[in-house]
Short mmCIF file of C-alpha atoms and ligand atoms in Angstrom, two decimals:
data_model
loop_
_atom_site.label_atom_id
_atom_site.label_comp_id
_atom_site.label_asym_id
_atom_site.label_seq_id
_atom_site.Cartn_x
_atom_site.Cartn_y
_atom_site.Cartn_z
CA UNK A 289 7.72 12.43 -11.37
CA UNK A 290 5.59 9.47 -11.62
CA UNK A 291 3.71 10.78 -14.95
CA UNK A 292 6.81 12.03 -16.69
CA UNK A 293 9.22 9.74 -14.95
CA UNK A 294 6.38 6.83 -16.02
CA UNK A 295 6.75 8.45 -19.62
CA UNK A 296 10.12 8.40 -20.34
CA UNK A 297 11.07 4.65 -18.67
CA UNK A 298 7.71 3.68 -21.02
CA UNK A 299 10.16 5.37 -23.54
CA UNK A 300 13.51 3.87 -22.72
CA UNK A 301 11.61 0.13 -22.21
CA UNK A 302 10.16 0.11 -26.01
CA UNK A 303 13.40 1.39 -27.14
CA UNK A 304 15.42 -1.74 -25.42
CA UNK A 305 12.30 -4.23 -26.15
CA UNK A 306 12.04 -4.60 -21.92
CA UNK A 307 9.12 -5.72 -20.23
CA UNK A 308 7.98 -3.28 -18.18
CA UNK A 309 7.00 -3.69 -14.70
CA UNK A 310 4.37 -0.80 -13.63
CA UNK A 311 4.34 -0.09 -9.22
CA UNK A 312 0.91 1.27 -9.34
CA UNK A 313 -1.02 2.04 -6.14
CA UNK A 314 -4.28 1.41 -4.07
CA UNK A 315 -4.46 5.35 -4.30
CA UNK A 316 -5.64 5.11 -7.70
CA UNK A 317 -9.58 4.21 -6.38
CA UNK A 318 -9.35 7.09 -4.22
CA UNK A 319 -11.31 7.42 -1.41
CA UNK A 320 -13.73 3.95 -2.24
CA UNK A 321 -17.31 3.65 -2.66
CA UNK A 322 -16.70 -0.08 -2.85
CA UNK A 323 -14.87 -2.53 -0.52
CA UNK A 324 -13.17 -4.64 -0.50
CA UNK A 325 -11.93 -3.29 -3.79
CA UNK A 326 -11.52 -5.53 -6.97
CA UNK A 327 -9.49 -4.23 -10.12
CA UNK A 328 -12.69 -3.26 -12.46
CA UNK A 329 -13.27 -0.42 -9.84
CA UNK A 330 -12.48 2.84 -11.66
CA UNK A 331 -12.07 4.33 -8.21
CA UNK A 332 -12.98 7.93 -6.45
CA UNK A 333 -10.22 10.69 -6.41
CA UNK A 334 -10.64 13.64 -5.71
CA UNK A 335 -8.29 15.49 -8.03
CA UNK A 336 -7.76 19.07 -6.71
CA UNK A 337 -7.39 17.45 -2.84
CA UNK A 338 -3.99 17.29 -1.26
CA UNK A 339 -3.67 13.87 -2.24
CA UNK A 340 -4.47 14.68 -5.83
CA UNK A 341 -1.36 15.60 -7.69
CA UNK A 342 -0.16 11.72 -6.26
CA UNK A 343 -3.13 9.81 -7.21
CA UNK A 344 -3.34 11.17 -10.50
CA UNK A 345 -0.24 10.99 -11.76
CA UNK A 346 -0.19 7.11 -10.72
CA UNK A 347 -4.10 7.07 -12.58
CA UNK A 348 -1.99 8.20 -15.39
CA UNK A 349 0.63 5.90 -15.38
CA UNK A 350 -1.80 3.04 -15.81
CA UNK A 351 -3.24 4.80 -18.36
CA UNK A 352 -0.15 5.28 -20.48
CA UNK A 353 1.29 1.64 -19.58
CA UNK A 354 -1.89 0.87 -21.05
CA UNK A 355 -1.57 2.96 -23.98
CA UNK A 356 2.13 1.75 -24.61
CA UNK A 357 0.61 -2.43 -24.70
CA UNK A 358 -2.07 -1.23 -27.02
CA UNK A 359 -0.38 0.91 -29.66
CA UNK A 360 3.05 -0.06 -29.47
CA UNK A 361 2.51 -3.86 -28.56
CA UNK A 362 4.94 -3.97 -25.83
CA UNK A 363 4.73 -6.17 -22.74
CA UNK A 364 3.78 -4.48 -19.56
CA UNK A 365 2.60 -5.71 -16.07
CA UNK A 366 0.44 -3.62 -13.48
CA UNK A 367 0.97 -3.83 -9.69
CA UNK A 368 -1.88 -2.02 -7.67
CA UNK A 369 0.21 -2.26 -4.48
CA UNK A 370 -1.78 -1.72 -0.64
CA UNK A 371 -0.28 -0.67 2.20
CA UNK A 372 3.11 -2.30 3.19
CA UNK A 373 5.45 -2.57 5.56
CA UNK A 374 8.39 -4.22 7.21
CA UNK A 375 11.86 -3.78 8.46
CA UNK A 376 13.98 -0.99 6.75
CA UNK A 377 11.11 1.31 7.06
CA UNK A 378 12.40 5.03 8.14
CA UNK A 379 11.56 5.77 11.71
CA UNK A 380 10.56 9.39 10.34
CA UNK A 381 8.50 8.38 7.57
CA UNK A 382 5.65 9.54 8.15
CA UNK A 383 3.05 6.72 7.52
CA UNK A 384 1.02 4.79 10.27
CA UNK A 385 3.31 1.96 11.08
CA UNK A 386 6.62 3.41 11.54
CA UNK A 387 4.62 6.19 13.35
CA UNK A 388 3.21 4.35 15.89
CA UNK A 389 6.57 2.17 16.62
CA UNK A 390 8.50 4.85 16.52
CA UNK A 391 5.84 6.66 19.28
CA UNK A 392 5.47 3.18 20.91
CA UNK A 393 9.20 2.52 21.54
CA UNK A 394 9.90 6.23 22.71
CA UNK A 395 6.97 6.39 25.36
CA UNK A 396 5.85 8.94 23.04
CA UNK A 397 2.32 9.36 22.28
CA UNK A 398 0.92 7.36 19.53
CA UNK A 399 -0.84 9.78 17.08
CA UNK A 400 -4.34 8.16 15.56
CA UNK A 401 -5.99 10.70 12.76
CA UNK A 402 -9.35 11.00 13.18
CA UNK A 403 -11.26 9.00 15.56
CA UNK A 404 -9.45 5.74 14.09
CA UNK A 405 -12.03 3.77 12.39
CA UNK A 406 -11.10 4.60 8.95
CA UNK A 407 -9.61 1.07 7.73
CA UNK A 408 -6.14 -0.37 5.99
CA UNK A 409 -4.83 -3.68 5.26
CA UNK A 410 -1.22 -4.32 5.79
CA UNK A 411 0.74 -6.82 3.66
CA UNK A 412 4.20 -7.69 4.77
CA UNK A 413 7.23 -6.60 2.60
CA UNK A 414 8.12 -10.50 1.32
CA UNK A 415 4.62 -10.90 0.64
CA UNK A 416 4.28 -7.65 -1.63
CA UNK A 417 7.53 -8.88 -3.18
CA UNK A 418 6.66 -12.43 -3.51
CA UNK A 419 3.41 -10.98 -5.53
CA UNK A 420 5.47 -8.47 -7.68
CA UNK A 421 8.00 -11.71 -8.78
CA UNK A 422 5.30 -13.16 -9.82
CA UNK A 423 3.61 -10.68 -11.41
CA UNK A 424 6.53 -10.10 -13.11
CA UNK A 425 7.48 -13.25 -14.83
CA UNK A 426 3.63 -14.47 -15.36
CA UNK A 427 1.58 -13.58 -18.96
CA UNK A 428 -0.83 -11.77 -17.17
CA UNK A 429 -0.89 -7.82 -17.97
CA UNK A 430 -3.00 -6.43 -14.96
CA UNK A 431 -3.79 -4.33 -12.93
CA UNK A 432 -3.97 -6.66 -10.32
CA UNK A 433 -4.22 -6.23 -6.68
CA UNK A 434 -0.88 -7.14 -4.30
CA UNK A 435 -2.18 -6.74 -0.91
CA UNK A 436 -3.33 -8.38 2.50
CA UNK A 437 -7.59 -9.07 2.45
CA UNK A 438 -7.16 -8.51 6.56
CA UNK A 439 -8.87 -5.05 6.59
CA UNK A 440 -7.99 -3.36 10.40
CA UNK A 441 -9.08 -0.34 11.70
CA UNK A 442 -6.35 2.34 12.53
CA UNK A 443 -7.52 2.39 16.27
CA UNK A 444 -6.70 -1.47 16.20
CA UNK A 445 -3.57 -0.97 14.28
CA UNK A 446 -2.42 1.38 17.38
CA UNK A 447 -3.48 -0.47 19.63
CA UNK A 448 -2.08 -3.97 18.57
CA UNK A 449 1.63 -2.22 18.29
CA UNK A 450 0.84 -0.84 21.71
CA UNK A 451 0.52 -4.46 23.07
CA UNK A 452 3.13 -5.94 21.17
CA UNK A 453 5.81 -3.44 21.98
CA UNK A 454 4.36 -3.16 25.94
CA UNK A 455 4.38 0.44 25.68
CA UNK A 456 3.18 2.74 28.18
CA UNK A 457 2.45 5.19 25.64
CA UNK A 458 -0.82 6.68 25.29
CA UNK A 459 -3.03 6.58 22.25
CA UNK A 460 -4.09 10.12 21.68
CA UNK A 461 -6.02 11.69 18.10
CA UNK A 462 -5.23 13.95 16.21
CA UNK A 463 -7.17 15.72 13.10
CA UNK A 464 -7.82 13.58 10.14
CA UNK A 465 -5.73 14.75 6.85
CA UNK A 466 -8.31 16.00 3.82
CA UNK A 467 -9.60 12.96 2.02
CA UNK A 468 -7.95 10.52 4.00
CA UNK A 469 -9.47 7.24 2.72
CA UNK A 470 -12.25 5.30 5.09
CA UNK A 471 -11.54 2.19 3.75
CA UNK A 472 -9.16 0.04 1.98
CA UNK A 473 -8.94 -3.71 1.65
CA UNK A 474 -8.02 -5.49 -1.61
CA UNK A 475 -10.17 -8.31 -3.87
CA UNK A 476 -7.21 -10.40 -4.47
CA UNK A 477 -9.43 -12.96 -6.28
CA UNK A 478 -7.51 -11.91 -9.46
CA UNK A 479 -3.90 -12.49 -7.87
CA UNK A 480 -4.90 -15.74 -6.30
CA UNK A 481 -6.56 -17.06 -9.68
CA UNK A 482 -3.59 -16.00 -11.82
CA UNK A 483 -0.52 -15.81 -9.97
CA UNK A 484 -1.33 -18.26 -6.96
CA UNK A 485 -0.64 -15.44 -4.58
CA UNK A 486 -1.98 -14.83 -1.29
CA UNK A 487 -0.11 -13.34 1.77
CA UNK A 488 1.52 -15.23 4.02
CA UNK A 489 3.06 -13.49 7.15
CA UNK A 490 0.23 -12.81 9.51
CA UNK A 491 -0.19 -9.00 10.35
CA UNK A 492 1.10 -9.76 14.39
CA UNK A 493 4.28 -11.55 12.76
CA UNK A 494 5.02 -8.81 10.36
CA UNK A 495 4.42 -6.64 13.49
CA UNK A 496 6.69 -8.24 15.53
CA UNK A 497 9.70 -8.42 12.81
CA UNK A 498 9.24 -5.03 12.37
CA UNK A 499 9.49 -3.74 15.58
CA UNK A 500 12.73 -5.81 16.50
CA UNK A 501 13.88 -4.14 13.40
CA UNK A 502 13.01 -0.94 15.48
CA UNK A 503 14.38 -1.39 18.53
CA UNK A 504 17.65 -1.99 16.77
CA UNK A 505 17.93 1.49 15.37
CA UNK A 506 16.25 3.55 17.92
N1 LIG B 229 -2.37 7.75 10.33
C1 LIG B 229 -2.55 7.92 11.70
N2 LIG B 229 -1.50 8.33 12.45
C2 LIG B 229 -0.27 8.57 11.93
C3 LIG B 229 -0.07 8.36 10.54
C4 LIG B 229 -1.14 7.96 9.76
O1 LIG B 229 -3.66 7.71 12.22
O2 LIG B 229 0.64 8.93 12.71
C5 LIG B 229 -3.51 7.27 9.52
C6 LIG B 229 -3.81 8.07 8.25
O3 LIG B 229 -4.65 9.17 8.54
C7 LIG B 229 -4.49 7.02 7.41
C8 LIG B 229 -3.80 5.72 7.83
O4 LIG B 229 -3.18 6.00 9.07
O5 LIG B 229 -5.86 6.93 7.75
C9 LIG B 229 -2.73 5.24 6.85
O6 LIG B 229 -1.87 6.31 6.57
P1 LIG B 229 -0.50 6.10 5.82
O7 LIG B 229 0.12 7.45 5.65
O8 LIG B 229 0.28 5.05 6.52
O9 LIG B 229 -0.89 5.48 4.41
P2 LIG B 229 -2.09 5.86 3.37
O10 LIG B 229 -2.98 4.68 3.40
O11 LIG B 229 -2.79 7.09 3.83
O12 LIG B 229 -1.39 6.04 2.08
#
């Protein structure tokens, strides 16, 4: 879906004469060999790993945006968007944050992967769209970085929405998916230069909106 899907919207926007406004990912530098990580880093995916299918068909999403602005001349943005959350987030998702709410708010164990001290950075939703608005209406092409510079480890993530929810749940760990990246943390030297964008809601403040949100639906 997101190399054919990418395709055909590439398709439909040169047809109408829209700018086109690329989501890409953090996933495309893989598992990195350089952090934080600025945009010139061509990245490190594995591409037969379970991730693979998903990181390569955003690699080649770029890579056609790209080929679209070059050969067809048609304006086109790229959004290498980091880990986000926020309210509205499905309590079964899946990912780290509604995860450990979800866990935290049930008395349920909170499940860390691995020993925890692989890293993310989290970026608040109004941040990430903030950075996309801009993106969006500014004459810079991209990629460029949308993401919080705050690097945490996942051990620290878990234990942070322990505190803040005054759970009694306990932190227990659980086997680390294949390729599960060790790092991640954005260069947003690009986005602050060119779009005079950096985050704003601090990670406990994101936290603590989200898990009111939370509590609401549980
Ligand atoms: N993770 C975890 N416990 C969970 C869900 C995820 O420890 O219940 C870890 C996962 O292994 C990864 C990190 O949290 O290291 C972020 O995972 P997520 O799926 O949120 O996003 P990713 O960065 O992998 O796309």
């Amino acid at each position: 879906m997101g190399a054919l899907g990418t395709h055909k919207a590439l398709g439909l926007a040169k047809d109408k004469g829209a700018r086109f406004v690329l989501a890409s990912t953090s996933e495309v530098y893989g598992d990195p060999e350089v952090n934080p990580q600025p945009e010139t880093y061509w990245g490190n995916v594995n591409p037969i790993g379970p991730r693979g299918v998903y990181d390569e068909a955003k690699r080649y999403a770029e890579a056609m945006t790209m080929a679209y602005h070059r050969s067809h001349g048609m304006a086109v943005r790229i959004v290498r968007i980091f880990n986000t959350y926020g309210p509205r987030m499905r309590t079964e998702d899946g990912r780290a944050v509604p995860n450990f709410i979800t866990q935290a708010l049930r008395g349920k164990p909170i499940t860390v992967y691995g020993d925890g001290s692989q890293t993310r950075s989290l970026t608040y939703v109004s941040d990430l769209v903030d950075g996309i608005d801009r993106l969006a209406r500014s004459s810079s092409t991209g990629p460029i970085n949308i993401g919080n510079p705050v690097e945490m480890t996942l051990l620290e993530i878990a234990e942070t929405i322990k505190r803040l929810t005054k759970s009694r749940s306990k932190i227990v760990f659980k086997k680390l998916p294949v390729d599960d990246p060790k790092v991640r943390r954005p260069d947003i030297t690009l986005a602050r230069k060119k779009l005079k964008w950096e985050p704003k809601v601090p990670v406990e403040e994101g936290l603590k909106r989200t898990i009111a949100y939370f509590r609401k639906v549980l």
